[in-house]
Amino acid sequence: MAGADALHPRLTRGFLKYSQHRGFITDAARVCRPRDKLMVERSVQYARERFFKGEDFRDLAQLREKAARWCRDVPGMRIHGTTRRQPLQVFLDEERQALLPWNGEPYEVTHWRTAKVHTDHHVACQYVPYSLSSTLCPPGQQVEVGPGVKLVRIFNRGQPVKVHPRRPRGGCSTDNADYPAELSAYTLRAPDGIKHTAAEQGPAIAEFAYRLFDGPLPWSRIRQGLKPIRLGQRYTSQRLDAVCRRALEVYLVDVGRVERILVQSLDQQETPEYPPSLLPGRFARPGGVFAHGKAHIMKSTESTESAELKTGGQP
């Protein structure tokens, strides 16, 4: 019993699930009221003193085999001190037809425990994290976790919220739908989702995001891709789209510089226009270098004749 009450007794979750699975109703006795109990008691003490005491069993299989034979032959055939009848005969005549048929599957005994939802929207159970919905179980919420043989069931205030397949130690079971919508792109490392969100804010923002993820490792730029989306929410998508358009004109794909432009309101300042100017040539020569006039030709001829006279006509 998890809570003793004469009108509304509260059962433990393990026994409550077992009674619901087998289809019987538990009628609890009141505290310190022995007359509310069954007429036949002390069965546990009888089995402990007559069967377990002084016995040594090789394994669990041998224990079960001997226990079944002992229950059928020894206590089942004795004359009970209270009813003055054989328990096995009473079971066959009156109780057996009242039982529900067994489906052939053994019941999974679940050890329920209380766990806390962590900031990563997971709850730890036997060294394995299991995800929970961020809306039903926010971080910090206390939930009840029941690990079974094949499934792990999670309840919140008596209501089922999640069922995961059982994982071995060191594993992880995560449902991507459990993450908040604003964190799904980062947790899933999906650049396509960021591109789609950027396209909704403006064409220049979409082109900026496309060029940002244009590389061999796009998932490594998830944090940079989310930054322009937050900037659009803070400074309006119209301003961000205009800044991205001007940045793309000069091939500037830098999220940090785009943020500084918005923070310092540089996009709202008028850009000064400077008149175009032609830069002088680096190896410019005077204009007379290429002036091949008559005086220049005669001067060159006289210089050649004087050089031939000095050398005696030898070239």
XYZ file of C-alpha atoms in Angstrom:
315
model
C 0.000 0.000 0.000
C 1.282 3.460 -0.890
C -1.270 5.209 1.310
C -3.605 3.712 3.916
C -7.096 5.170 3.841
C -10.406 3.640 4.850
C -12.321 5.094 1.898
C -9.687 5.643 -0.792
C -6.691 3.355 -0.280
C -3.773 4.064 -2.595
C -1.941 1.087 -4.062
C 1.626 1.052 -5.242
C 1.996 1.472 -8.981
C 3.548 -1.959 -9.404
C 0.672 -3.811 -7.731
C -1.918 -1.584 -9.393
C -0.543 -2.395 -12.852
C -0.502 -6.086 -11.991
C -4.142 -6.055 -10.839
C -5.183 -4.198 -13.992
C -3.245 -6.627 -16.166
C -4.774 -9.703 -14.508
C -8.235 -8.180 -14.226
C -9.008 -8.336 -10.506
C -10.037 -5.693 -7.967
C -8.075 -5.113 -4.780
C -10.207 -4.691 -1.660
C -7.826 -3.408 1.010
C -8.438 -3.908 4.729
C -8.525 -1.005 7.142
C -5.613 -0.231 9.420
C -5.660 -2.205 12.694
C -8.860 -4.000 11.704
C -8.016 -7.723 11.552
C -11.666 -8.693 11.016
C -11.515 -7.040 7.566
C -8.944 -9.577 6.414
C -9.532 -12.962 4.840
C -10.455 -15.974 6.876
C -7.332 -17.900 5.769
C -4.028 -16.211 6.661
C -0.419 -16.985 7.503
C 0.242 -18.769 4.190
C 3.610 -17.032 3.816
C 4.720 -18.084 7.279
C 3.582 -21.667 6.637
C 5.564 -21.894 3.374
C 8.632 -20.338 4.954
C 8.707 -22.745 7.902
C 7.642 -25.917 6.078
C 9.277 -25.518 2.651
C 12.173 -23.042 2.611
C 13.592 -23.668 6.050
C 16.563 -26.043 5.920
C 16.416 -26.549 2.139
C 19.210 -25.907 -0.356
C 18.321 -25.374 -4.019
C 20.708 -25.683 -6.929
C 19.134 -22.968 -9.091
C 15.863 -21.153 -9.702
C 14.523 -23.869 -11.992
C 14.901 -26.510 -9.301
C 13.271 -24.191 -6.749
C 10.231 -23.702 -8.957
C 9.908 -27.417 -9.672
C 10.032 -28.412 -6.011
C 7.724 -25.559 -4.969
C 5.036 -26.616 -7.457
C 5.215 -30.243 -6.340
C 5.207 -29.290 -2.649
C 2.187 -26.957 -2.995
C 0.229 -29.667 -4.782
C 1.119 -32.625 -2.567
C 1.712 -31.233 0.937
C -0.345 -28.105 1.782
C -2.862 -28.763 -0.978
C -3.856 -32.166 0.386
C -3.802 -31.410 4.119
C -6.933 -30.639 6.133
C -6.894 -26.910 6.802
C -7.326 -25.920 10.438
C -9.875 -23.182 9.720
C -11.948 -24.476 6.812
C -11.500 -28.164 7.700
C -11.212 -28.896 3.972
C -8.421 -29.703 1.531
C -7.206 -26.450 -0.165
C -6.557 -28.190 -3.498
C -10.052 -29.634 -3.595
C -11.584 -26.246 -2.717
C -9.607 -24.654 -5.543
C -10.741 -27.235 -8.091
C -14.398 -27.143 -7.036
C -15.016 -23.437 -6.366
C -12.162 -21.102 -7.265
C -10.794 -22.386 -10.558
C -13.828 -21.552 -12.693
C -13.864 -17.998 -11.331
C -10.328 -17.252 -12.581
C -9.637 -15.587 -15.921
C -7.787 -17.665 -18.538
C -4.036 -17.121 -18.791
C -2.758 -15.795 -22.100
C 0.480 -17.786 -21.835
C 2.797 -14.765 -21.444
C 4.582 -14.201 -18.134
C 3.956 -10.883 -16.425
C 6.826 -8.390 -16.482
C 7.626 -7.227 -12.983
C 8.452 -3.511 -13.181
C 10.416 -1.669 -10.522
C 9.068 1.876 -10.603
C 11.233 4.809 -9.619
C 11.041 8.590 -9.611
C 13.347 10.513 -11.951
C 13.883 14.137 -12.946
C 13.691 15.471 -16.494
C 17.017 17.059 -17.444
C 17.590 20.177 -19.515
C 18.225 18.061 -22.619
C 14.603 16.761 -22.378
C 15.782 13.293 -21.342
C 15.291 11.235 -18.204
C 17.922 8.733 -17.054
C 16.938 5.159 -16.226
C 19.617 2.555 -15.510
C 22.336 4.604 -17.240
C 20.241 5.103 -20.399
C 18.666 8.483 -21.362
C 15.101 8.429 -22.698
C 13.515 11.493 -24.304
C 10.268 13.111 -23.175
C 7.947 15.623 -24.778
C 8.911 19.202 -23.928
C 5.248 20.216 -23.618
C 4.091 17.352 -21.390
C 7.231 17.061 -19.260
C 9.347 20.236 -19.205
C 12.842 20.172 -17.659
C 12.748 19.861 -13.887
C 9.542 17.807 -13.829
C 9.435 14.689 -11.627
C 8.152 11.616 -13.476
C 7.756 7.912 -12.729
C 9.814 5.521 -14.844
C 9.103 1.803 -15.082
C 11.716 -0.261 -16.958
C 10.405 -3.578 -18.217
C 12.001 -6.393 -20.162
C 11.176 -4.940 -23.586
C 9.633 -1.517 -22.910
C 10.247 1.475 -20.648
C 7.049 3.236 -19.578
C 7.037 6.787 -18.247
C 4.157 8.328 -16.286
C 3.534 11.879 -15.150
C 1.069 12.304 -12.274
C -0.527 8.968 -13.009
C -0.914 9.577 -16.761
C 1.202 7.761 -19.380
C 3.336 10.195 -21.386
C 5.908 8.071 -23.211
C 6.857 4.492 -24.066
C 10.359 3.635 -25.295
C 11.937 0.337 -26.339
C 14.365 -0.917 -23.718
C 17.996 -0.053 -24.478
C 21.143 -1.626 -23.003
C 23.410 0.342 -20.719
C 25.327 3.028 -22.544
C 22.670 3.363 -25.243
C 20.178 6.132 -25.897
C 16.542 6.356 -26.996
C 15.548 9.715 -28.496
C 12.394 10.735 -30.314
C 13.151 13.825 -32.404
C 9.530 14.971 -32.094
C 10.053 15.514 -28.351
C 12.330 18.518 -28.888
C 10.851 22.035 -28.985
C 10.193 23.415 -32.448
C 12.694 26.248 -31.996
C 15.469 23.783 -31.115
C 14.728 21.042 -33.621
C 17.008 22.486 -36.320
C 19.969 22.631 -33.947
C 19.364 19.287 -32.267
C 18.830 17.502 -35.578
C 21.696 19.350 -37.286
C 19.502 19.897 -40.329
C 20.610 22.836 -42.537
C 17.597 22.350 -44.826
C 15.236 23.452 -42.083
C 17.276 26.603 -41.483
C 17.288 27.381 -45.214
C 13.515 27.019 -45.324
C 13.081 29.375 -42.361
C 15.473 31.892 -43.911
C 13.526 31.804 -47.185
C 10.377 32.808 -45.300
C 12.075 35.987 -44.041
C 13.421 37.256 -47.345
C 15.117 36.305 -50.627
C 18.453 37.885 -49.710
C 18.433 36.100 -46.357
C 17.765 32.814 -48.148
C 20.684 33.412 -50.526
C 22.914 34.345 -47.589
C 22.007 31.095 -45.801
C 22.551 29.077 -48.981
C 26.070 30.454 -49.415
C 26.779 30.000 -45.711
C 26.045 26.265 -45.861
C 27.732 25.792 -49.218
C 30.657 23.680 -48.050
C 31.829 20.150 -47.257
C 30.677 20.285 -43.593
C 27.405 22.245 -43.489
C 26.337 20.779 -40.115
C 29.316 22.501 -38.448
C 27.735 25.902 -39.261
C 24.370 25.273 -37.654
C 24.985 27.884 -34.958
C 25.985 30.470 -37.581
C 22.908 29.635 -39.639
C 20.576 30.170 -36.691
C 22.086 33.571 -35.892
C 20.585 35.471 -38.881
C 17.138 34.071 -38.051
C 17.368 35.480 -34.528
C 18.657 38.772 -35.918
C 15.612 38.962 -38.169
C 13.345 38.479 -35.177
C 15.135 41.225 -33.245
C 15.774 43.843 -35.951
C 12.912 42.915 -38.360
C 13.343 40.813 -41.451
C 13.198 43.889 -43.737
C 16.383 45.369 -42.287
C 18.137 42.016 -42.267
C 17.184 41.334 -45.870
C 18.583 44.714 -46.957
C 21.844 44.130 -45.068
C 22.225 40.645 -46.530
C 21.645 42.020 -50.029
C 24.402 44.607 -49.623
C 26.706 42.001 -48.074
C 26.207 39.626 -50.977
C 27.045 42.392 -53.465
C 30.573 42.532 -52.047
C 30.786 38.763 -51.441
C 30.665 39.200 -47.658
C 29.306 36.009 -46.053
C 30.141 36.765 -42.428
C 27.442 36.519 -39.765
C 29.458 38.493 -37.233
C 29.889 41.506 -39.506
C 26.225 41.420 -40.487
C 25.331 41.536 -36.802
C 27.646 44.509 -36.200
C 26.028 46.383 -39.077
C 22.612 45.918 -37.494
C 23.759 46.677 -33.950
C 25.533 49.887 -34.982
C 22.704 50.838 -37.392
C 25.193 51.250 -40.217
C 22.566 50.145 -42.698
C 20.489 53.249 -41.906
C 23.326 55.654 -42.659
C 23.696 57.138 -46.119
C 26.596 55.790 -48.100
C 28.835 58.669 -49.323
C 29.313 58.828 -53.073
C 32.810 59.658 -54.301
C 33.454 60.830 -57.900
C 35.389 58.325 -59.935
C 39.053 59.261 -60.461
C 41.623 57.782 -62.800
C 44.816 56.800 -61.122
C 48.030 57.863 -62.927
C 50.047 55.173 -64.607
C 52.733 53.679 -62.457
C 55.444 53.791 -65.205
C 54.321 56.974 -67.038
C 56.924 58.709 -69.335
C 57.196 62.257 -70.579
C 55.349 63.025 -73.788
C 58.526 63.867 -75.774
C 59.837 60.351 -75.580
C 57.701 59.220 -78.494
C 58.005 62.532 -80.536
C 59.906 61.427 -83.682
C 60.062 64.796 -85.505
C 62.565 66.087 -88.213
C 64.912 67.655 -85.698
C 65.036 64.490 -83.703
C 65.859 62.403 -86.823
C 68.685 64.785 -87.988
C 70.186 64.776 -84.504
C 70.185 61.004 -84.462
C 71.877 60.896 -87.966
C 74.666 63.300 -86.957
C 75.363 61.231 -83.865
C 75.701 58.103 -85.995
C 78.126 59.718 -88.554
C 80.406 61.083 -85.869
C 80.598 57.674 -84.266
C 81.650 56.083 -87.613
C 84.446 58.653 -88.156
C 85.898 57.883 -84.774
C 85.971 54.159 -85.466
C 87.283 54.479 -89.025
C 84.126 53.293 -90.633
C 84.091 50.139 -88.636
C 80.705 49.286 -87.324
